[in-house]
Short mmCIF file of C-alpha atoms in Angstrom, two decimals:
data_model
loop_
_atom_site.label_atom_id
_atom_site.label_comp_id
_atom_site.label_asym_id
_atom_site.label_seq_id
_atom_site.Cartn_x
_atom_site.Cartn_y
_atom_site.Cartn_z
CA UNK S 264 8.41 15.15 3.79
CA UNK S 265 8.97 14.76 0.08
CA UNK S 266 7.42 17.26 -2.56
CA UNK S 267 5.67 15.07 -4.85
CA UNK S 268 3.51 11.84 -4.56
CA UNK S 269 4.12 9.49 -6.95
CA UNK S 270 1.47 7.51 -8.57
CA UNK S 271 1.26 3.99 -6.76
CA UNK S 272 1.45 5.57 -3.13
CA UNK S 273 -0.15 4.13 -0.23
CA UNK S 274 -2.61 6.64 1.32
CA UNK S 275 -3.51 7.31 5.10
CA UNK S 276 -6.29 9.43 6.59
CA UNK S 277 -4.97 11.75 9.04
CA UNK S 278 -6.50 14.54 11.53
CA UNK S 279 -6.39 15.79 14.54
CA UNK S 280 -6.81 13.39 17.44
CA UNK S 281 -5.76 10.52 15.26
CA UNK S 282 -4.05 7.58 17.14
CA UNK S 283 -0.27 7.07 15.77
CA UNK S 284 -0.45 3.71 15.30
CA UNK S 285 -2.79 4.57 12.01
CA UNK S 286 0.08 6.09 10.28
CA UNK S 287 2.74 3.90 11.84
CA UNK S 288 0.95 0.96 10.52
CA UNK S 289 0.44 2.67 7.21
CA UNK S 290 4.74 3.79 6.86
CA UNK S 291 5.71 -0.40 7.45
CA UNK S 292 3.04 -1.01 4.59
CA UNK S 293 4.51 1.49 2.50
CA UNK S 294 7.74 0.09 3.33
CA UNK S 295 6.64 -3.47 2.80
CA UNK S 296 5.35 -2.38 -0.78
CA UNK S 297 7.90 -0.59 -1.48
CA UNK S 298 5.47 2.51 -1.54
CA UNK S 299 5.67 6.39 -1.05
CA UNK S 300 3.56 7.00 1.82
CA UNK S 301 0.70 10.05 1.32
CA UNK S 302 -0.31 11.24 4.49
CA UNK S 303 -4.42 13.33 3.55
CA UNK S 304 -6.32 15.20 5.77
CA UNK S 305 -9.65 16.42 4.94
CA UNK S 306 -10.62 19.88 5.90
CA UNK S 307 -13.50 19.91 8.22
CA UNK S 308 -14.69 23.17 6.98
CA UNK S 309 -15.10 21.66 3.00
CA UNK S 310 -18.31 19.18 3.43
CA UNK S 311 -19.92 21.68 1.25
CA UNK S 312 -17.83 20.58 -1.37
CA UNK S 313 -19.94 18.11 -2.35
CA UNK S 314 -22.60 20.44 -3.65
CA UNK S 315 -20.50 21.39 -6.16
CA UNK S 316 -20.63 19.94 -9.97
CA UNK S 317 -18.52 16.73 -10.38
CA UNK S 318 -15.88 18.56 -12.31
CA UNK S 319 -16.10 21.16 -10.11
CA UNK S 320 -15.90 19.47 -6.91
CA UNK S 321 -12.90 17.14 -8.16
CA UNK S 322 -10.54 19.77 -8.64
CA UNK S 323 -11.65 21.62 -5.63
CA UNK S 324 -11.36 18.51 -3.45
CA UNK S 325 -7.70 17.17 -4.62
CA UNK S 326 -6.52 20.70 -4.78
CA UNK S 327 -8.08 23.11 -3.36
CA UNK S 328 -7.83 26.48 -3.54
CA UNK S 329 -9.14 28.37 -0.06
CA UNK S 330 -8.32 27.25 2.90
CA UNK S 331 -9.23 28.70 6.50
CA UNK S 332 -6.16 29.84 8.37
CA UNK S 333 -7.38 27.47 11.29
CA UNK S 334 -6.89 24.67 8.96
CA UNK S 335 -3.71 25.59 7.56
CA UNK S 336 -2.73 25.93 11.40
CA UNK S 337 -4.26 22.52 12.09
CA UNK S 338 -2.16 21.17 8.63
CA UNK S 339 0.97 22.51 10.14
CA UNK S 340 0.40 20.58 13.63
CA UNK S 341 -0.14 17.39 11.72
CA UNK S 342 2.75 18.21 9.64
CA UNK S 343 5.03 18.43 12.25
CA UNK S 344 2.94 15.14 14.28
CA UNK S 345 3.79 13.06 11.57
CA UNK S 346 7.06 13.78 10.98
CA UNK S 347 7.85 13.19 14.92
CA UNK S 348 6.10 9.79 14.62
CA UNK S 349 7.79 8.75 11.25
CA UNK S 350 11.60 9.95 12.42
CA UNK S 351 14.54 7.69 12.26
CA UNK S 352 14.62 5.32 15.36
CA UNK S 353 16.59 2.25 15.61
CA UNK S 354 18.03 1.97 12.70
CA UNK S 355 14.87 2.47 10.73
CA UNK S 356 15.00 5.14 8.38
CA UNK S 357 12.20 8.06 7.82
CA UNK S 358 10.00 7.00 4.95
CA UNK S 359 9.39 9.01 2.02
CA UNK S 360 5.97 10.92 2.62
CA UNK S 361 3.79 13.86 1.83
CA UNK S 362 0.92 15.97 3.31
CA UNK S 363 -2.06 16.74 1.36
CA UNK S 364 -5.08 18.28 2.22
CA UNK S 365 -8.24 17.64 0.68
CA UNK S 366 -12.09 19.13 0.66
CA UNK S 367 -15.56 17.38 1.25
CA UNK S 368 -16.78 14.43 2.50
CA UNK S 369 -13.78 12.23 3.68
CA UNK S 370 -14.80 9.23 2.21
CA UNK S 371 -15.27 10.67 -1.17
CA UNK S 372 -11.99 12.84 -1.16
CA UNK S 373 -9.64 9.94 0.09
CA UNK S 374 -11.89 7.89 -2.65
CA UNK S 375 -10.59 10.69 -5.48
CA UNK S 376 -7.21 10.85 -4.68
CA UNK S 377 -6.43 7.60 -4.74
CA UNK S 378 -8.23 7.65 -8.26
CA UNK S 379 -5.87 10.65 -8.89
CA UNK S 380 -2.41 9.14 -7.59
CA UNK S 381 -3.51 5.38 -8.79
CA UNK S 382 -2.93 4.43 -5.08
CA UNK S 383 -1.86 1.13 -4.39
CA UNK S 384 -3.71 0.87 -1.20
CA UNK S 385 -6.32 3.51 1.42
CA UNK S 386 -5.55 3.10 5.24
CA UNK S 387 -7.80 4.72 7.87
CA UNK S 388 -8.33 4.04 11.70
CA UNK S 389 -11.48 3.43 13.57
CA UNK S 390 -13.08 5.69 15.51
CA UNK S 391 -12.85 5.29 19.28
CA UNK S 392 -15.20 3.92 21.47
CA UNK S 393 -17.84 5.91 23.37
CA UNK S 394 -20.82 8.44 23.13
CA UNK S 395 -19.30 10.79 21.15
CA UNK S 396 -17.56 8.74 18.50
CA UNK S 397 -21.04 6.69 17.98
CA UNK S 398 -22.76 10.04 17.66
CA UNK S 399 -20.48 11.05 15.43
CA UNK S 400 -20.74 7.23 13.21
CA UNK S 401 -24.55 7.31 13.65
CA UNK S 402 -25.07 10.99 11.62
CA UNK S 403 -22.16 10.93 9.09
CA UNK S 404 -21.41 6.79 8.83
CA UNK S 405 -18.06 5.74 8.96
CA UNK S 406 -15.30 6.48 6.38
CA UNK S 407 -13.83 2.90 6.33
CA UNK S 408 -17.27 1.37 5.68
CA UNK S 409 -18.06 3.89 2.84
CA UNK S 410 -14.64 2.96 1.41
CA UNK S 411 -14.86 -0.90 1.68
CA UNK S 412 -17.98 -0.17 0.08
CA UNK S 413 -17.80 2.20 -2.63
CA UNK S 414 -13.90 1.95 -3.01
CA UNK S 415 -12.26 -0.37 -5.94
CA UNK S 416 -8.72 -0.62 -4.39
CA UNK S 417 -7.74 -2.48 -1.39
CA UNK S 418 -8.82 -0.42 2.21
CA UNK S 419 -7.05 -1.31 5.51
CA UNK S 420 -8.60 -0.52 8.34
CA UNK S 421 -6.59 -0.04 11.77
CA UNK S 422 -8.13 -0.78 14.95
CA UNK S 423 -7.54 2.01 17.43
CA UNK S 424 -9.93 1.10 20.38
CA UNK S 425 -8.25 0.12 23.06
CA UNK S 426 -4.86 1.17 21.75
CA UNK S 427 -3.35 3.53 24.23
CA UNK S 428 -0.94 6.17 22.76
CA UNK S 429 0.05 8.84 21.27
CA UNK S 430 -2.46 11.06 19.32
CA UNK S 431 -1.07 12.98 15.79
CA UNK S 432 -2.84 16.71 17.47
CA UNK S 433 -4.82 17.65 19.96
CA UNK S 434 -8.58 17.84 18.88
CA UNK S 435 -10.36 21.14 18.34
#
């Protein structure tokens, strides 16, 4: 994990219960562009954020300042999940990459930080097939469709239904 995130990164939306193969698929296009890789999770505590006043919110989103000591917990996992999924194997070398973690509404905060970092591209997985995931599509919408819509740089979206595999955490 590298300290700093350059501007130009390529940016992946991570959390707990997140198929692998999202942030796999995210290093080779870092790799391919020649691109630090920015791993974000957004705190599922912050939605509130969003309430806030636009300058406000901003700063509390890219960087904020409280967060719950079940997130930080949950940051560590992930942390430690993507570095076991992005580790040397044959003869590939560990990618550059950072954790960040964000506040609000997921679209939005992936949205501002790849305003803030200038990102070159957003990647995000689908949600997985079922009752709960369709619940959970159905009241908040779905982050890749709010970023292919409201989003001016390129957003990849990874399947992950039917992929079988690894997870990043177990979910809370």
């Amino acid at each position: 994990m590298t300290a700093e995130a350059p501007r130009g990164a390529v940016i992946v939306g991570v959390h707990p219960d997140q198929c692998v193969a999202v942030v796999l698929e995210a290093a080779r296009l870092a790799d391919a562009l020649e691109r630090p890789l920015v791993c974000a999770y957004v705190t599922e505590d912050s939605y509130l954020t969003e309430w806030d006043r636009a300058d406000v919110r901003e700063e509390a989103s890219l960087h904020p300042a409280d967060v719950a000591s079940a997130e930080e917990g949950i940051a560590r996992e992930l942390a430690a999940a993507i570095a076991t999924a992005l580790a040397p194997s044959g003869g590939r070398p560990q990618p550059a990459w950072t954790l960040r973690i964000l506040a609000g509404d997921p679209g939005k905060a992936l949205a501002r930080i790849g305003a803030e970092l200038d990102a070159r591209l957003l990647v995000v997985g689908t949600r997985g097939r079922g009752v709960e995931p369709a619940l959970e599509e159905w009241l908040g919408g779905s982050v890749a469709a709010h970023l292919a819509r409201d989003q001016v740089r390129p957003v990849v979206v990874v399947p992950t239904h039917g992929v079988i595999g690894e997870r990043l955490a177990p979910p809370r």
